[in-house]
Tab-separated table of N, CA and C in Angstrom:
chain	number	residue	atom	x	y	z
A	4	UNK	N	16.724	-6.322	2.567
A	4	UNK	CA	15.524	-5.560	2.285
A	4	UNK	C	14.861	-5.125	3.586
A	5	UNK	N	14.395	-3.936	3.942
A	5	UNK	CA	13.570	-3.422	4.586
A	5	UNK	C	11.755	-3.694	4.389
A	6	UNK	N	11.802	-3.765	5.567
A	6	UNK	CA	9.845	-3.879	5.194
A	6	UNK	C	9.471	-2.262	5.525
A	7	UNK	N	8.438	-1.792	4.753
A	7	UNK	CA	7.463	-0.522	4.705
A	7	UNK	C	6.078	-0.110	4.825
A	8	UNK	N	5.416	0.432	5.604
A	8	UNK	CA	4.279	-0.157	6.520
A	8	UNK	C	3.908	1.336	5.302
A	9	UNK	N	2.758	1.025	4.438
A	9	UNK	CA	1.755	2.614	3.982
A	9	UNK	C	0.768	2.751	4.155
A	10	UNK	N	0.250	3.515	5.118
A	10	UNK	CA	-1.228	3.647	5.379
A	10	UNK	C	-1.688	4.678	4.173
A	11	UNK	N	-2.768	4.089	3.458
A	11	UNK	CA	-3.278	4.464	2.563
A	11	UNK	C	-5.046	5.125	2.667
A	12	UNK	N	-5.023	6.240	3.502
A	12	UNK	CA	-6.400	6.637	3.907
A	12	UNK	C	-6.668	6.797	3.029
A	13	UNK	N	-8.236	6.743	3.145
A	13	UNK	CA	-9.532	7.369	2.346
A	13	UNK	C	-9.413	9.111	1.924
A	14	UNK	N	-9.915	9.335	0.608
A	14	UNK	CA	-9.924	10.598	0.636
A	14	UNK	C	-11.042	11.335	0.144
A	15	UNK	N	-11.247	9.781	-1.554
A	15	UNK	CA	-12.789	10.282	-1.692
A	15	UNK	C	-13.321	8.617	-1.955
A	16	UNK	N	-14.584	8.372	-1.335
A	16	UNK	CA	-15.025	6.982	-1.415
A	16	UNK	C	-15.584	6.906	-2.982
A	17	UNK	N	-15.619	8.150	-4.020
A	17	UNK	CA	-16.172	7.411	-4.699
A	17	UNK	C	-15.102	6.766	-6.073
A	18	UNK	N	-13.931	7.688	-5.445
A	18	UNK	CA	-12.743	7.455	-6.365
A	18	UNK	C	-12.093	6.263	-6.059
A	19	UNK	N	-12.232	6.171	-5.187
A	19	UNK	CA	-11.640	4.774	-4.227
A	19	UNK	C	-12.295	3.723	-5.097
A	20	UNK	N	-13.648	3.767	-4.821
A	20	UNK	CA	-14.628	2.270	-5.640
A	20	UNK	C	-14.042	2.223	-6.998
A	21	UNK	N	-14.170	3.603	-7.833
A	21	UNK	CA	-14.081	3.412	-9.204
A	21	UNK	C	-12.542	2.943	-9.844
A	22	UNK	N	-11.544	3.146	-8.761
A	22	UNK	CA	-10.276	2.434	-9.006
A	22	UNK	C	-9.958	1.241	-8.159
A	23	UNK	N	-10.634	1.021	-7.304
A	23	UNK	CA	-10.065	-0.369	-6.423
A	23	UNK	C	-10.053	-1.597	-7.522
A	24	UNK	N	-10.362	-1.684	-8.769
A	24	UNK	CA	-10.008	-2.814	-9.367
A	24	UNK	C	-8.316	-2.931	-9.741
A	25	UNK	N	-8.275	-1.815	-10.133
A	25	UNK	CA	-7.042	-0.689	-10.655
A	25	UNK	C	-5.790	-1.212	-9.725
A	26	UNK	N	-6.124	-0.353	-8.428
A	26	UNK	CA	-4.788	-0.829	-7.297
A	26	UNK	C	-4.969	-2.313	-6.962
A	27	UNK	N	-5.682	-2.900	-6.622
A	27	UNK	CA	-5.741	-4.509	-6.950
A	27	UNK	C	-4.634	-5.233	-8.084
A	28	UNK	N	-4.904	-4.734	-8.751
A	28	UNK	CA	-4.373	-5.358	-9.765
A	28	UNK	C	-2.637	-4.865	-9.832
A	29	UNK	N	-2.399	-3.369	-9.646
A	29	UNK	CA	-1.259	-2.783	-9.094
A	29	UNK	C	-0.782	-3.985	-8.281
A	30	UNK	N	-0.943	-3.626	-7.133
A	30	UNK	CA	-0.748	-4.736	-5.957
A	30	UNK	C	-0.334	-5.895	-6.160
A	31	UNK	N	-0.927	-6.905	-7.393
A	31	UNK	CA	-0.829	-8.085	-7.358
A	31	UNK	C	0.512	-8.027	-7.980
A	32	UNK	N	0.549	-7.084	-9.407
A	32	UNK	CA	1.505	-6.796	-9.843
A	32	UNK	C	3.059	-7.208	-8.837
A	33	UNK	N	3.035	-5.940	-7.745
A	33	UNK	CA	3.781	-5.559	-7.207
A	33	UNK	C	4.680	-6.773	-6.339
A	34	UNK	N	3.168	-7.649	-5.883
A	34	UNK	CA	3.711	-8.564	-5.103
A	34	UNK	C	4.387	-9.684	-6.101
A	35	UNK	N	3.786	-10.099	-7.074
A	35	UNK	CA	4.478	-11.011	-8.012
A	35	UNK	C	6.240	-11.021	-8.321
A	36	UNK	N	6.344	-9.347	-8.095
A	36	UNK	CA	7.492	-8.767	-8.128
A	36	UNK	C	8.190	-8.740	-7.166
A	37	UNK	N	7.700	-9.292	-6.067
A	37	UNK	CA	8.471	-9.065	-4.381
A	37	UNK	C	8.233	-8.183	-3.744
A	38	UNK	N	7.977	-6.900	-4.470
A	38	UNK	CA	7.598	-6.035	-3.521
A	38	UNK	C	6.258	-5.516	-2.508
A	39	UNK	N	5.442	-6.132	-2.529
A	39	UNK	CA	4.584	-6.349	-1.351
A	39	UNK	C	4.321	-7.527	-0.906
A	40	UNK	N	4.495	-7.350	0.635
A	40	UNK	CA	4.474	-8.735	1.373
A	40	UNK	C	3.065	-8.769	2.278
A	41	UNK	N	2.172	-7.702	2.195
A	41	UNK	CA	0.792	-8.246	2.703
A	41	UNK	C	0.043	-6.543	2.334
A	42	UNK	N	-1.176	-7.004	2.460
A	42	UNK	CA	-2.046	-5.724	2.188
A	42	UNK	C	-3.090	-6.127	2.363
A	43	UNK	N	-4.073	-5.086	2.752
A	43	UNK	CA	-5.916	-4.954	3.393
A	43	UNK	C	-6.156	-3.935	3.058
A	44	UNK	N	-7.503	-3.752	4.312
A	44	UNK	CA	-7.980	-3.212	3.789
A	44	UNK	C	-8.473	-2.899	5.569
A	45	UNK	N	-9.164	-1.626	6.131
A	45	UNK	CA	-9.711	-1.251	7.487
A	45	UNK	C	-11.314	-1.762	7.711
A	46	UNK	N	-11.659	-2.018	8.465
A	46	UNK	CA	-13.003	-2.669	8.110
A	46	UNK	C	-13.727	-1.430	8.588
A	47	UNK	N	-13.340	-0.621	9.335
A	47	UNK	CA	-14.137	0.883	8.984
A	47	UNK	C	-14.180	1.517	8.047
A	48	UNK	N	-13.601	1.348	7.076
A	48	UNK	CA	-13.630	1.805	5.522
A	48	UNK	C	-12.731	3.193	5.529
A	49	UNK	N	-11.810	3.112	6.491
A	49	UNK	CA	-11.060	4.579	6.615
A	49	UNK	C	-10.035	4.197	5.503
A	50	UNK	N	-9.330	3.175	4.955
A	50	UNK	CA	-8.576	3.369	3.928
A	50	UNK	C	-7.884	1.614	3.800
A	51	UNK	N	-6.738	1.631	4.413
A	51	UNK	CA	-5.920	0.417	3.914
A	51	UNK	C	-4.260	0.476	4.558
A	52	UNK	N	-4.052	-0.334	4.721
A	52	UNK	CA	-2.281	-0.622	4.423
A	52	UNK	C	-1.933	-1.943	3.692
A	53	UNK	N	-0.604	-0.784	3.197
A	53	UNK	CA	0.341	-2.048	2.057
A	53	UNK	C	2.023	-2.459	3.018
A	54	UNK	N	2.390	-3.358	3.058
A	54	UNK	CA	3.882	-3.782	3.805
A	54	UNK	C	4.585	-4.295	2.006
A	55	UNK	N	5.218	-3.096	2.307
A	55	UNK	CA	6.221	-3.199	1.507
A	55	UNK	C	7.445	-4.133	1.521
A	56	UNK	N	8.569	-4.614	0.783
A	56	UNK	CA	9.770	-4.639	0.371
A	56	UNK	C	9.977	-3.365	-0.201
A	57	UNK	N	11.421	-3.010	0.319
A	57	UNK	CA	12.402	-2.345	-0.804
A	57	UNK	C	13.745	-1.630	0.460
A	58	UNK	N	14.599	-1.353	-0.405
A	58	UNK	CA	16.061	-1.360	0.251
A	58	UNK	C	16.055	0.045	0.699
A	59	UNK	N	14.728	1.232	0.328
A	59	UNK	CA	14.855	2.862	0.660
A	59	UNK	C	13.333	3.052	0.607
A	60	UNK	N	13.329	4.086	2.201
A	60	UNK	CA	11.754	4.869	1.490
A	60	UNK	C	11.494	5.282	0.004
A	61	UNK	N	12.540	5.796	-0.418
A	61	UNK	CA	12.285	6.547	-1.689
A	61	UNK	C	12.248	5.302	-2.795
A	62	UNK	N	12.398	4.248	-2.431
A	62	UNK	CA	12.006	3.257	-3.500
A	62	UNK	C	10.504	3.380	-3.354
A	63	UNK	N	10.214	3.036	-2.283
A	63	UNK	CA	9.092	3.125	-1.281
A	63	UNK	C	7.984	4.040	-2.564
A	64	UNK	N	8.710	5.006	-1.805
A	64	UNK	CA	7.539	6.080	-2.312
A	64	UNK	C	7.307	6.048	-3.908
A	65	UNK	N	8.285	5.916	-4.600
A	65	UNK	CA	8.216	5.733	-6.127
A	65	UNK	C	7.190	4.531	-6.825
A	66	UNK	N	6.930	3.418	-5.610
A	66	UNK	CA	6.066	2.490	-5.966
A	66	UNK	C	4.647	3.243	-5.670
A	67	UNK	N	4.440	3.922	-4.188
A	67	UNK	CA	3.091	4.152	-3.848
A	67	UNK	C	2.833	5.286	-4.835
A	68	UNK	N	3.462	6.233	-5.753
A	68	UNK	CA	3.193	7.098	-6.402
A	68	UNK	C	2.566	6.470	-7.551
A	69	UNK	N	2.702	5.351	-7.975
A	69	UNK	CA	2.131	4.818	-9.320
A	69	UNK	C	1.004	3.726	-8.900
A	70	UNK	N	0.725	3.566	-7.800
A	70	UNK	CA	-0.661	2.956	-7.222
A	70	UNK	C	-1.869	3.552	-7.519
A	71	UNK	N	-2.801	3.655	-8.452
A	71	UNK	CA	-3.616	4.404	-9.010
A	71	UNK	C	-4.555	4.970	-8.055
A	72	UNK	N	-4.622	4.261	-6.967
A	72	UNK	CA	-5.365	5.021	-5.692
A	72	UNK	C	-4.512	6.421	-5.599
A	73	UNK	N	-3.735	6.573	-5.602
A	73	UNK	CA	-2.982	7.787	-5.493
A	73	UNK	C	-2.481	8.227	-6.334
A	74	UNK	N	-2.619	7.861	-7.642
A	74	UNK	CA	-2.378	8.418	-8.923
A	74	UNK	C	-3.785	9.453	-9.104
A	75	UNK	N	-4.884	9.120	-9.251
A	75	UNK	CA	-6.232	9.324	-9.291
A	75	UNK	C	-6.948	10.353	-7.742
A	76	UNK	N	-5.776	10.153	-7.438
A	76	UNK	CA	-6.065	11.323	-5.838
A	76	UNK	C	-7.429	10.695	-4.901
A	77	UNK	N	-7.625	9.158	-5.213
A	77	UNK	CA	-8.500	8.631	-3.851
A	77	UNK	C	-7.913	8.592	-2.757
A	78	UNK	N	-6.870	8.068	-2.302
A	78	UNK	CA	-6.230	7.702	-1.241
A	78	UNK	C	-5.082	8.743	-0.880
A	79	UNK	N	-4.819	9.224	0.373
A	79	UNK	CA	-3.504	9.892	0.494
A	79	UNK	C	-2.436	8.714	1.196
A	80	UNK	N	-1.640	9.036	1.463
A	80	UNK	CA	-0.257	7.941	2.210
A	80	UNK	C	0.564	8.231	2.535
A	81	UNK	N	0.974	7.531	3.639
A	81	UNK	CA	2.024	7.555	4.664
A	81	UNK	C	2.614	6.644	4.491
A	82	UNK	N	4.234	6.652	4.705
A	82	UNK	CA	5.400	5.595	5.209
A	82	UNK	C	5.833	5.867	6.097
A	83	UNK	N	5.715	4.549	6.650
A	83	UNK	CA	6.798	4.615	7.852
A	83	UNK	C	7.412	2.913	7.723
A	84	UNK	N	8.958	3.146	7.972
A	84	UNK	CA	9.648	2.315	8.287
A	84	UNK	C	9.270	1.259	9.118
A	85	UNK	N	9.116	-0.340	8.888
A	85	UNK	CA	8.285	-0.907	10.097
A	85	UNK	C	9.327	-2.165	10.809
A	86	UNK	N	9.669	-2.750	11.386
A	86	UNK	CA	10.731	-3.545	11.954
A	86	UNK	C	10.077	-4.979	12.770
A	87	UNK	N	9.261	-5.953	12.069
A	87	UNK	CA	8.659	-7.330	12.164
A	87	UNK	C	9.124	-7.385	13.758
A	88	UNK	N	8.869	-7.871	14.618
A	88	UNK	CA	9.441	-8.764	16.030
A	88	UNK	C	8.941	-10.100	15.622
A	89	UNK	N	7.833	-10.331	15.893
A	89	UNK	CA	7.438	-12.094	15.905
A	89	UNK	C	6.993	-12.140	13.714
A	90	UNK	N	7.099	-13.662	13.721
A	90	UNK	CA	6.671	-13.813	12.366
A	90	UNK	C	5.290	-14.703	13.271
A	91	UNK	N	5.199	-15.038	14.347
A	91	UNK	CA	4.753	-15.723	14.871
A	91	UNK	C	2.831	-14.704	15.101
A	92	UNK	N	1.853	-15.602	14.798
A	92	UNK	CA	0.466	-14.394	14.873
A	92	UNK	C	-0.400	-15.029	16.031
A	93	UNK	N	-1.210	-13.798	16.564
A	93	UNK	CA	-1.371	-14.090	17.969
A	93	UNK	C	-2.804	-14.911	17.707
């Protein structure tokens, strides 16, 4: 498995509030399932990232498409491929 880094910016704060229970719950989903191995949130309130599992971007993307933050058009997103060095935190 590959890990998948998605930055999930802000697009509209008020769509964001009215679904963040929504992708929460997505999320937990997801991880229960293996496929997310950590997620936040920016403490500037610019948006979020999710670290994925999955064996292809395009798995990738097929998960962040049904994340209701981006179902609901709050959040836009990016992947990029991400490659761990330390498991070790500073």
């Amino acid at each position: 498995m590959k890990l998948f880094a998605v930055l999930l910016p802000l697009k509209d704060k008020e769509l964001s509030q009215t679904y963040r229970p929504d992708h929460l719950a997505f999320l937990q989903k997801q991880r229960e399932e293996g496929n997310v191995a950590a997620n936040g949130k920016f403490t500037d309130g610019s948006g979020g990232l999710v670290i994925y599992r999955a064996a292809s971007e395009e798995e990738v993307e097929a998960l962040v498409k049904q994340d209701p933050f981006v179902v609901h058009s709050a959040r836009d997103f990016e992947i990029h491929e991400w490659e761990m060095v330390s498991k070790e935190w500073a």
